[in-house]
C-alpha positions as protocol buffer text, in pm:
chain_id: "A"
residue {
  index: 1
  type: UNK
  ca { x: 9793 y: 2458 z: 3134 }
}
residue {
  index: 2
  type: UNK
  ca { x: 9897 y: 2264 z: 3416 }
}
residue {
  index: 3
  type: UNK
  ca { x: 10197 y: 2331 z: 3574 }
}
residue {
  index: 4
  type: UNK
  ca { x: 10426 y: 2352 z: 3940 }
}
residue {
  index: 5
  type: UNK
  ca { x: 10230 y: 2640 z: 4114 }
}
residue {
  index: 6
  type: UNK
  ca { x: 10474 y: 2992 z: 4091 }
}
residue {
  index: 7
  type: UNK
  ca { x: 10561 y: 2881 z: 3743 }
}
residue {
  index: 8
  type: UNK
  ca { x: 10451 y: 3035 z: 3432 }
}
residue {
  index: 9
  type: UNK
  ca { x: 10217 y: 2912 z: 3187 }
}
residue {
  index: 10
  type: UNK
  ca { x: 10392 y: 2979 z: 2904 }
}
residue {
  index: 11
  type: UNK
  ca { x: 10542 y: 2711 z: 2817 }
}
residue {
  index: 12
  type: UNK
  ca { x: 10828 y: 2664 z: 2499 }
}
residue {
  index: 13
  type: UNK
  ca { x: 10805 y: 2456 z: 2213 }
}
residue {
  index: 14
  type: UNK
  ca { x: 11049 y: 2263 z: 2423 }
}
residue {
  index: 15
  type: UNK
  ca { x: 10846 y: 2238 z: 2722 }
}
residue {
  index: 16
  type: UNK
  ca { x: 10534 y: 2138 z: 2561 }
}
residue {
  index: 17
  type: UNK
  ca { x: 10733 y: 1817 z: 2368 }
}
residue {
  index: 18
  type: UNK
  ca { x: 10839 y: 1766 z: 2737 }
}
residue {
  index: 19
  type: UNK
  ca { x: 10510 y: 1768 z: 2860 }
}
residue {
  index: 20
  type: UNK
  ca { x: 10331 y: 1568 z: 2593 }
}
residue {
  index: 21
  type: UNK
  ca { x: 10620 y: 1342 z: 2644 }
}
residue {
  index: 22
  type: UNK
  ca { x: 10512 y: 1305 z: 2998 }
}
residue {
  index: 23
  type: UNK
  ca { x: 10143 y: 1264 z: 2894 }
}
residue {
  index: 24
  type: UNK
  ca { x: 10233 y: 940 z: 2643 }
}
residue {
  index: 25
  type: UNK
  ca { x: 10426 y: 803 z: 2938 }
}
residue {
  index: 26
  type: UNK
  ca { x: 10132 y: 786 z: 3115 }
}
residue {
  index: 27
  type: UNK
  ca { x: 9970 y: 647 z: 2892 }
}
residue {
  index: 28
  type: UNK
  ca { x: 10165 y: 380 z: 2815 }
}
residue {
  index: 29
  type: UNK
  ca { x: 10164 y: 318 z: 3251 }
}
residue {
  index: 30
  type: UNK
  ca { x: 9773 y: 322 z: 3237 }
}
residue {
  index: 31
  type: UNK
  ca { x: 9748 y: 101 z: 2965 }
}
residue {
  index: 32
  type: UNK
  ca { x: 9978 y: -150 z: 3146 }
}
residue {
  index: 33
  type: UNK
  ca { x: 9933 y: -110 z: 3534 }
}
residue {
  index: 34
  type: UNK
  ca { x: 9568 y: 64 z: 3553 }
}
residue {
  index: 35
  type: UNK
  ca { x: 9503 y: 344 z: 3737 }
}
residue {
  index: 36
  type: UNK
  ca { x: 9662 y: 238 z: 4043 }
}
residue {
  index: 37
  type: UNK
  ca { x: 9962 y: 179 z: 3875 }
}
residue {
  index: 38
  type: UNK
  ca { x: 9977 y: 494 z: 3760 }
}
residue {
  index: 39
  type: UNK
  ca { x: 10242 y: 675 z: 4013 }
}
residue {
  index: 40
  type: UNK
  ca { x: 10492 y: 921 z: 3928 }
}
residue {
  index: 41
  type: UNK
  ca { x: 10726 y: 688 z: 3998 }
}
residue {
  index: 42
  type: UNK
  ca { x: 10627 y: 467 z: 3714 }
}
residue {
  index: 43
  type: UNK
  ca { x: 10519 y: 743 z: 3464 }
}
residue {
  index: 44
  type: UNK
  ca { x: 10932 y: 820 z: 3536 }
}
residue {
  index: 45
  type: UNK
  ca { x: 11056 y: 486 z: 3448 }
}
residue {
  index: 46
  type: UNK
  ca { x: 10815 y: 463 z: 3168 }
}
residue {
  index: 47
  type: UNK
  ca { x: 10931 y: 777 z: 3027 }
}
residue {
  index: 48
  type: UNK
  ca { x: 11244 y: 977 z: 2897 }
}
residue {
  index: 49
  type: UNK
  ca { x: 11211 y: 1222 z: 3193 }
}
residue {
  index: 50
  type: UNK
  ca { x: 11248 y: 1220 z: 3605 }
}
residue {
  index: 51
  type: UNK
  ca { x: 11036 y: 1253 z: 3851 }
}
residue {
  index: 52
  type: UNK
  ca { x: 11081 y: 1581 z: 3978 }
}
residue {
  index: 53
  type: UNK
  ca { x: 11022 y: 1694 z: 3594 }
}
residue {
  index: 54
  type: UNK
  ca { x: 10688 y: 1531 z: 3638 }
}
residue {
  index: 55
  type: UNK
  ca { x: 10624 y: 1751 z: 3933 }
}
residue {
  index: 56
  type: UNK
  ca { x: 10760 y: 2070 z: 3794 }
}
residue {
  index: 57
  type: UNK
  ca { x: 10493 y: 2001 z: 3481 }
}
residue {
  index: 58
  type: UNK
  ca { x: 10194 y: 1835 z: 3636 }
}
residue {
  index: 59
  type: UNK
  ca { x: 10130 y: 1936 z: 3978 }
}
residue {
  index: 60
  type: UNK
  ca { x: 9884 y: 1774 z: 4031 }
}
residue {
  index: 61
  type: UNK
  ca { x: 9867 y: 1380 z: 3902 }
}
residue {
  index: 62
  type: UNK
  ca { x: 9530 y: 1410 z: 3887 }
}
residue {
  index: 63
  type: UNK
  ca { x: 9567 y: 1648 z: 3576 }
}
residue {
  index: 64
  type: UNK
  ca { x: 9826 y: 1448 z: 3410 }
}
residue {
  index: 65
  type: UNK
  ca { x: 9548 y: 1135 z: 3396 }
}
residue {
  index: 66
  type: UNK
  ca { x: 9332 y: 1345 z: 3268 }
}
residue {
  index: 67
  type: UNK
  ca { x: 9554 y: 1394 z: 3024 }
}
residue {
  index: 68
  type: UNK
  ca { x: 9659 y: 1107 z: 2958 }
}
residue {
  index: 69
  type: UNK
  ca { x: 9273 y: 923 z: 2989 }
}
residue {
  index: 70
  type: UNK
  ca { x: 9199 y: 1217 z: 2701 }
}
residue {
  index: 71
  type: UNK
  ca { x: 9495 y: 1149 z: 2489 }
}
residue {
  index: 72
  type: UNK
  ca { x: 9344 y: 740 z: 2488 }
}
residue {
  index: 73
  type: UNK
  ca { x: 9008 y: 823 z: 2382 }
}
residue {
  index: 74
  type: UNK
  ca { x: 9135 y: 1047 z: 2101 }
}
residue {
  index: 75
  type: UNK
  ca { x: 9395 y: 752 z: 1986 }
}
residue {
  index: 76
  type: UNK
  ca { x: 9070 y: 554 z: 1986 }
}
residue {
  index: 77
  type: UNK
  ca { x: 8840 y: 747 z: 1817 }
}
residue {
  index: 78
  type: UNK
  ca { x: 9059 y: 864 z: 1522 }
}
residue {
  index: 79
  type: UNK
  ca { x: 9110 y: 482 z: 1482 }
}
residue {
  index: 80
  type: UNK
  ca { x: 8739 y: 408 z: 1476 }
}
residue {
  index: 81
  type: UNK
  ca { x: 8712 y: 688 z: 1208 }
}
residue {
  index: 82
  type: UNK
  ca { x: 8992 y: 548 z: 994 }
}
residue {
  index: 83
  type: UNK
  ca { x: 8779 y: 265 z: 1036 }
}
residue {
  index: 84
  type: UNK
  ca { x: 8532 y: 442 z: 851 }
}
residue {
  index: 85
  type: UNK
  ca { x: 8692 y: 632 z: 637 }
}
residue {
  index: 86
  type: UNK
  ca { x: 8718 y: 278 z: 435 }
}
residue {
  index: 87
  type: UNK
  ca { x: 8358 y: 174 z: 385 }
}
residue {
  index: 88
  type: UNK
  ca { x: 8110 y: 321 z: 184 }
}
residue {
  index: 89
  type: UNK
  ca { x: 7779 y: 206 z: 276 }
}
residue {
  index: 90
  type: UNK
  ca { x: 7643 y: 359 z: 578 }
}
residue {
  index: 91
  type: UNK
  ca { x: 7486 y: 116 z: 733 }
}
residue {
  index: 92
  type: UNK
  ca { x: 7751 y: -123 z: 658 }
}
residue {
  index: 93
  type: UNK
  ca { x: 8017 y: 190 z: 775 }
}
residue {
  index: 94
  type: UNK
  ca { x: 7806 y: 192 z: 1080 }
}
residue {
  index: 95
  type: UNK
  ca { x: 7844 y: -182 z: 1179 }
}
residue {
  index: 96
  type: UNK
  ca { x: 8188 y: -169 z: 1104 }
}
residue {
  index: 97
  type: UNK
  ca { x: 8286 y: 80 z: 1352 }
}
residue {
  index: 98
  type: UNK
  ca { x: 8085 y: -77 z: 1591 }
}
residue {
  index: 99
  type: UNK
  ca { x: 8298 y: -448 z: 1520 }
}
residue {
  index: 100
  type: UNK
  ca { x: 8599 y: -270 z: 1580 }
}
residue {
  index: 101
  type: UNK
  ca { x: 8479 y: -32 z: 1880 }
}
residue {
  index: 102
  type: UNK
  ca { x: 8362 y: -405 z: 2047 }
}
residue {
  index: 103
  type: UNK
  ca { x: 8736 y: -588 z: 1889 }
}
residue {
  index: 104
  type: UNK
  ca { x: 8921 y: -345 z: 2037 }
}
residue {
  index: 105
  type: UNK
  ca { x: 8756 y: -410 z: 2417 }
}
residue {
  index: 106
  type: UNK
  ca { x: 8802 y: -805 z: 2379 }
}
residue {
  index: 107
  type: UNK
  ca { x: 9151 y: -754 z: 2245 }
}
residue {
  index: 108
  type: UNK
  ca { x: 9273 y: -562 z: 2489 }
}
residue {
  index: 109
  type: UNK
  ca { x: 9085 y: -639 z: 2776 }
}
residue {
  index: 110
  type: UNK
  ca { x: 9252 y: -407 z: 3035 }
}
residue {
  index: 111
  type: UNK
  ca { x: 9105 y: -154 z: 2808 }
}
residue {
  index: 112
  type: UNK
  ca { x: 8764 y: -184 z: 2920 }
}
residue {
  index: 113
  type: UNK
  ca { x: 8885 y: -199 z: 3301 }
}
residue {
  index: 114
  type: UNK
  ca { x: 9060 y: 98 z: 3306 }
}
residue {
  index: 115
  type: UNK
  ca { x: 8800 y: 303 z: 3135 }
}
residue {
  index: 116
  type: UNK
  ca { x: 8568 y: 194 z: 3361 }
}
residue {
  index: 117
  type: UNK
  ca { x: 8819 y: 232 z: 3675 }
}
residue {
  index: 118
  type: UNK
  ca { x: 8929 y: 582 z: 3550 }
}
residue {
  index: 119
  type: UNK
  ca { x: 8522 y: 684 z: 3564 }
}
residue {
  index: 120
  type: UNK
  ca { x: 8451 y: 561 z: 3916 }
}
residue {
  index: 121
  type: UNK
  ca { x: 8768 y: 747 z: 4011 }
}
residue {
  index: 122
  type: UNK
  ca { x: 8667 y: 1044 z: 3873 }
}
residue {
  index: 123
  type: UNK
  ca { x: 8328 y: 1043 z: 3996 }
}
residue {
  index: 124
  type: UNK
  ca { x: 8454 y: 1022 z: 4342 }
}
residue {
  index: 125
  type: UNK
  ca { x: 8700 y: 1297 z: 4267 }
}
residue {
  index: 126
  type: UNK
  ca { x: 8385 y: 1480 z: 4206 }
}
residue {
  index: 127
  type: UNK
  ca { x: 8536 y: 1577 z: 3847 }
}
residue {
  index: 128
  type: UNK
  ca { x: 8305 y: 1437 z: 3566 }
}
residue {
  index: 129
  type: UNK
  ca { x: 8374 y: 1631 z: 3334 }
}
residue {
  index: 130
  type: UNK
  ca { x: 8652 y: 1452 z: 3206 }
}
residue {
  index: 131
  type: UNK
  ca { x: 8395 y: 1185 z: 3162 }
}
residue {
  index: 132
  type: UNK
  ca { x: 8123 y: 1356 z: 2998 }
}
residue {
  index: 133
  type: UNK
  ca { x: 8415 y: 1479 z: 2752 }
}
residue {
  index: 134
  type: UNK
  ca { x: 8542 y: 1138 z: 2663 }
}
residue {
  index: 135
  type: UNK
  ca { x: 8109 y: 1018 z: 2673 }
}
residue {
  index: 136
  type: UNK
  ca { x: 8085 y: 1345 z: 2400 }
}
residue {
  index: 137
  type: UNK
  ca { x: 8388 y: 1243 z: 2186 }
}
residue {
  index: 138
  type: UNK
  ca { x: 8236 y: 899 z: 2141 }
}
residue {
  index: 139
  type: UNK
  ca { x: 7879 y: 983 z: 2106 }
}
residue {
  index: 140
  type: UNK
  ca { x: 7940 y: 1212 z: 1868 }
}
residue {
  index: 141
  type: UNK
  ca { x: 8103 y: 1001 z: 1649 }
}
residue {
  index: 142
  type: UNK
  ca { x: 7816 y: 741 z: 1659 }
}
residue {
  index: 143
  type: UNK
  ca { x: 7564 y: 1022 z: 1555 }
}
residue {
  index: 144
  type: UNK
  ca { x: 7728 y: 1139 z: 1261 }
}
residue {
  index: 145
  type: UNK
  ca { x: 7743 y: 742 z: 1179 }
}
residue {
  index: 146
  type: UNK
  ca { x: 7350 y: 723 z: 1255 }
}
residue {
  index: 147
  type: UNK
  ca { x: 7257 y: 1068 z: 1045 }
}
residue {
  index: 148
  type: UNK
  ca { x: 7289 y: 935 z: 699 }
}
residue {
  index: 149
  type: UNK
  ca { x: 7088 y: 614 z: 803 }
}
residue {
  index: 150
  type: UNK
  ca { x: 6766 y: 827 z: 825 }
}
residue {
  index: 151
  type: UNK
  ca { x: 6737 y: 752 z: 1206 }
}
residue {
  index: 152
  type: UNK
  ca { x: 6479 y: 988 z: 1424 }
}
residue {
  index: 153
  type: UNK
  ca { x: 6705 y: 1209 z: 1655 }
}
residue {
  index: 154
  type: UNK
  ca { x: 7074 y: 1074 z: 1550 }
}
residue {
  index: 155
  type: UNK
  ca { x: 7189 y: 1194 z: 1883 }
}
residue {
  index: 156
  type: UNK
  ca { x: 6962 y: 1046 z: 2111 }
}
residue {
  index: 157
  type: UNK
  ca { x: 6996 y: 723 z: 1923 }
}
residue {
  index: 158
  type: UNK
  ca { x: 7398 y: 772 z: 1971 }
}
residue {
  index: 159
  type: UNK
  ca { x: 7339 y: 758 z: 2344 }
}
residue {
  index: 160
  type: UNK
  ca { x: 7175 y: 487 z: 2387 }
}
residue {
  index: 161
  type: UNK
  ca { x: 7415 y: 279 z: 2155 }
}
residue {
  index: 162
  type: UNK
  ca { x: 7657 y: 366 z: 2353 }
}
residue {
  index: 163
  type: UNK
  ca { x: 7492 y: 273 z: 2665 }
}
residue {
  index: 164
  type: UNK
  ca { x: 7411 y: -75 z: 2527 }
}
residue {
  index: 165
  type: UNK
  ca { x: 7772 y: -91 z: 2416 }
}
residue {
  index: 166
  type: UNK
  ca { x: 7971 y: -6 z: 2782 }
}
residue {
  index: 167
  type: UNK
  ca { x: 7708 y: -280 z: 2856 }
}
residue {
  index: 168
  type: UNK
  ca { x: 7833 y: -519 z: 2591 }
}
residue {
  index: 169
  type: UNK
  ca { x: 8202 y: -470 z: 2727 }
}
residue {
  index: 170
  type: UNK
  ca { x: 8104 y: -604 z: 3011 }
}
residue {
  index: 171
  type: UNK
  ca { x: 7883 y: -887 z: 2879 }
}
residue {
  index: 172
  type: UNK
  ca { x: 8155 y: -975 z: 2614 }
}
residue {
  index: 173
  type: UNK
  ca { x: 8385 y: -1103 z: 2927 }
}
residue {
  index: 174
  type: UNK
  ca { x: 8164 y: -1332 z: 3038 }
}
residue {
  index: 175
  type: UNK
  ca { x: 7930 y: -1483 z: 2798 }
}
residue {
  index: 176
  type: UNK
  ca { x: 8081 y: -1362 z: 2487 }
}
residue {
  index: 177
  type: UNK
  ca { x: 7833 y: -1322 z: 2166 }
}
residue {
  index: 178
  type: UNK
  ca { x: 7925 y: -1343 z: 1833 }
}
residue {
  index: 179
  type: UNK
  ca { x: 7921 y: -996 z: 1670 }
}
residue {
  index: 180
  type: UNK
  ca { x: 7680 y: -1084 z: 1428 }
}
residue {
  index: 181
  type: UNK
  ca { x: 7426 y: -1153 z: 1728 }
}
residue {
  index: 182
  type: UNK
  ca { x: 7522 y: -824 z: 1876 }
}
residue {
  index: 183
  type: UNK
  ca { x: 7469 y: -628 z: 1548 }
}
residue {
  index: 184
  type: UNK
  ca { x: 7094 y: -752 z: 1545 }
}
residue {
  index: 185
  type: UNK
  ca { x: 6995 y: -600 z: 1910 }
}
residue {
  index: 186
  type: UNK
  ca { x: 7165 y: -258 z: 1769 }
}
residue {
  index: 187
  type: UNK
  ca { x: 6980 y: -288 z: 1467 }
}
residue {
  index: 188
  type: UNK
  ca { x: 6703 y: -323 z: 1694 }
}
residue {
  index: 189
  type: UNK
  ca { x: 6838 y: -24 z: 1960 }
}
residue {
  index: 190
  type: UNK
  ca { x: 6917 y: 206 z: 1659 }
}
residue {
  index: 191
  type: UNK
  ca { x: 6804 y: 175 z: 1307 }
}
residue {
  index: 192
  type: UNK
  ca { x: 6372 y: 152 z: 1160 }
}
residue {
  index: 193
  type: UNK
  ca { x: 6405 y: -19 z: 853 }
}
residue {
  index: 194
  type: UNK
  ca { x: 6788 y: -175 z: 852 }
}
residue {
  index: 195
  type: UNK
  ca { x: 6988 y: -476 z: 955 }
}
């Protein structure tokens, strides 16, 4: 728990709401403004609650994107798994996912610049761990899509879809690709025998 050094960790049902308040905030700054956008100032004005209550629960603002960075990637990976939750097929589960992991980046482009921003930033903050967590969230989820598919190593295979698919962001901005063109070179990345 972050909070105002001399202040105790123990925070109250009350204080946590408070706190996760402040976190959403955020959240809502990043996904507008980017991460230099992202002041107290305009995590105040975004939110229910000042700035000095910012300070007195995040001393550091560091922390609070963290938190806030983490709070995005969950939001986007329970959606990915609602995704699917609603197919059946596995492969055809799998290639669902990955449409909407790819829709989501061309619908909301600043998405795909702040994630990358938010990594260079930490890098240089010499924190990556708040990358590898969001890398691990991610991955993870594309293994336990590539498992029932028969697939050697599901994990390994997870990684490198994911690398080709930061890449794809990218790509997708300037010479866009229909998904159906996409889904062939992971078919191709990932899977022996499917398509």
């Amino acid at each position: 728990m972050t909070v105002a050094p001399g202040r105790s960790t123990e925070l109250s049902p009350n204080q946590l709401y408070k706190q996760q308040q402040i976190v959403e905030a955020a959240r809502l700054v990043l996904a507008r403004d980017g991460l230099a956008g992202c002041t107290v100032r305009a995590i105040a004005e975004a939110g229910p609650l000042t700035k000095s209550a910012i300070h007195y629960y995040f001393a550091d603002i560091d922390v609070l994107i963290d938190r806030a960075m983490a709070a995005h990637i969950t939001a986007f990976v329970a959606s990915l798994r609602e995704v699917a939750a609603r197919v059946d097929d596995p492969n055809e589960r799998l290639f669902a996912v990955l449409k909407a992991y790819l829709a989501t980046f061309a619908e909301q482009p600043n998405a795909g610049f702040l994630w990358f921003e938010y990594w260079i930033a930490a890098d240089r903050a010499r924190h990556p761990e708040a990358i590898d967590a969001m890398l691990v969230s991610v991955t993870e989820l594309f293994a336990e899509l590539l498992a029932p598919l028969d697939v050697d190593d599901p994990r390994d295979r997870a990684r490198a879809l994911l690398s080709y698919l930061l890449g794809a962001i990218v790509q997708q901005r300037v010479r866009p690709r229909p998904f159906r063109a996409l889904r062939a070179d992971i078919a191709a990345l990932c899977l022996a025998n499917y398509g």
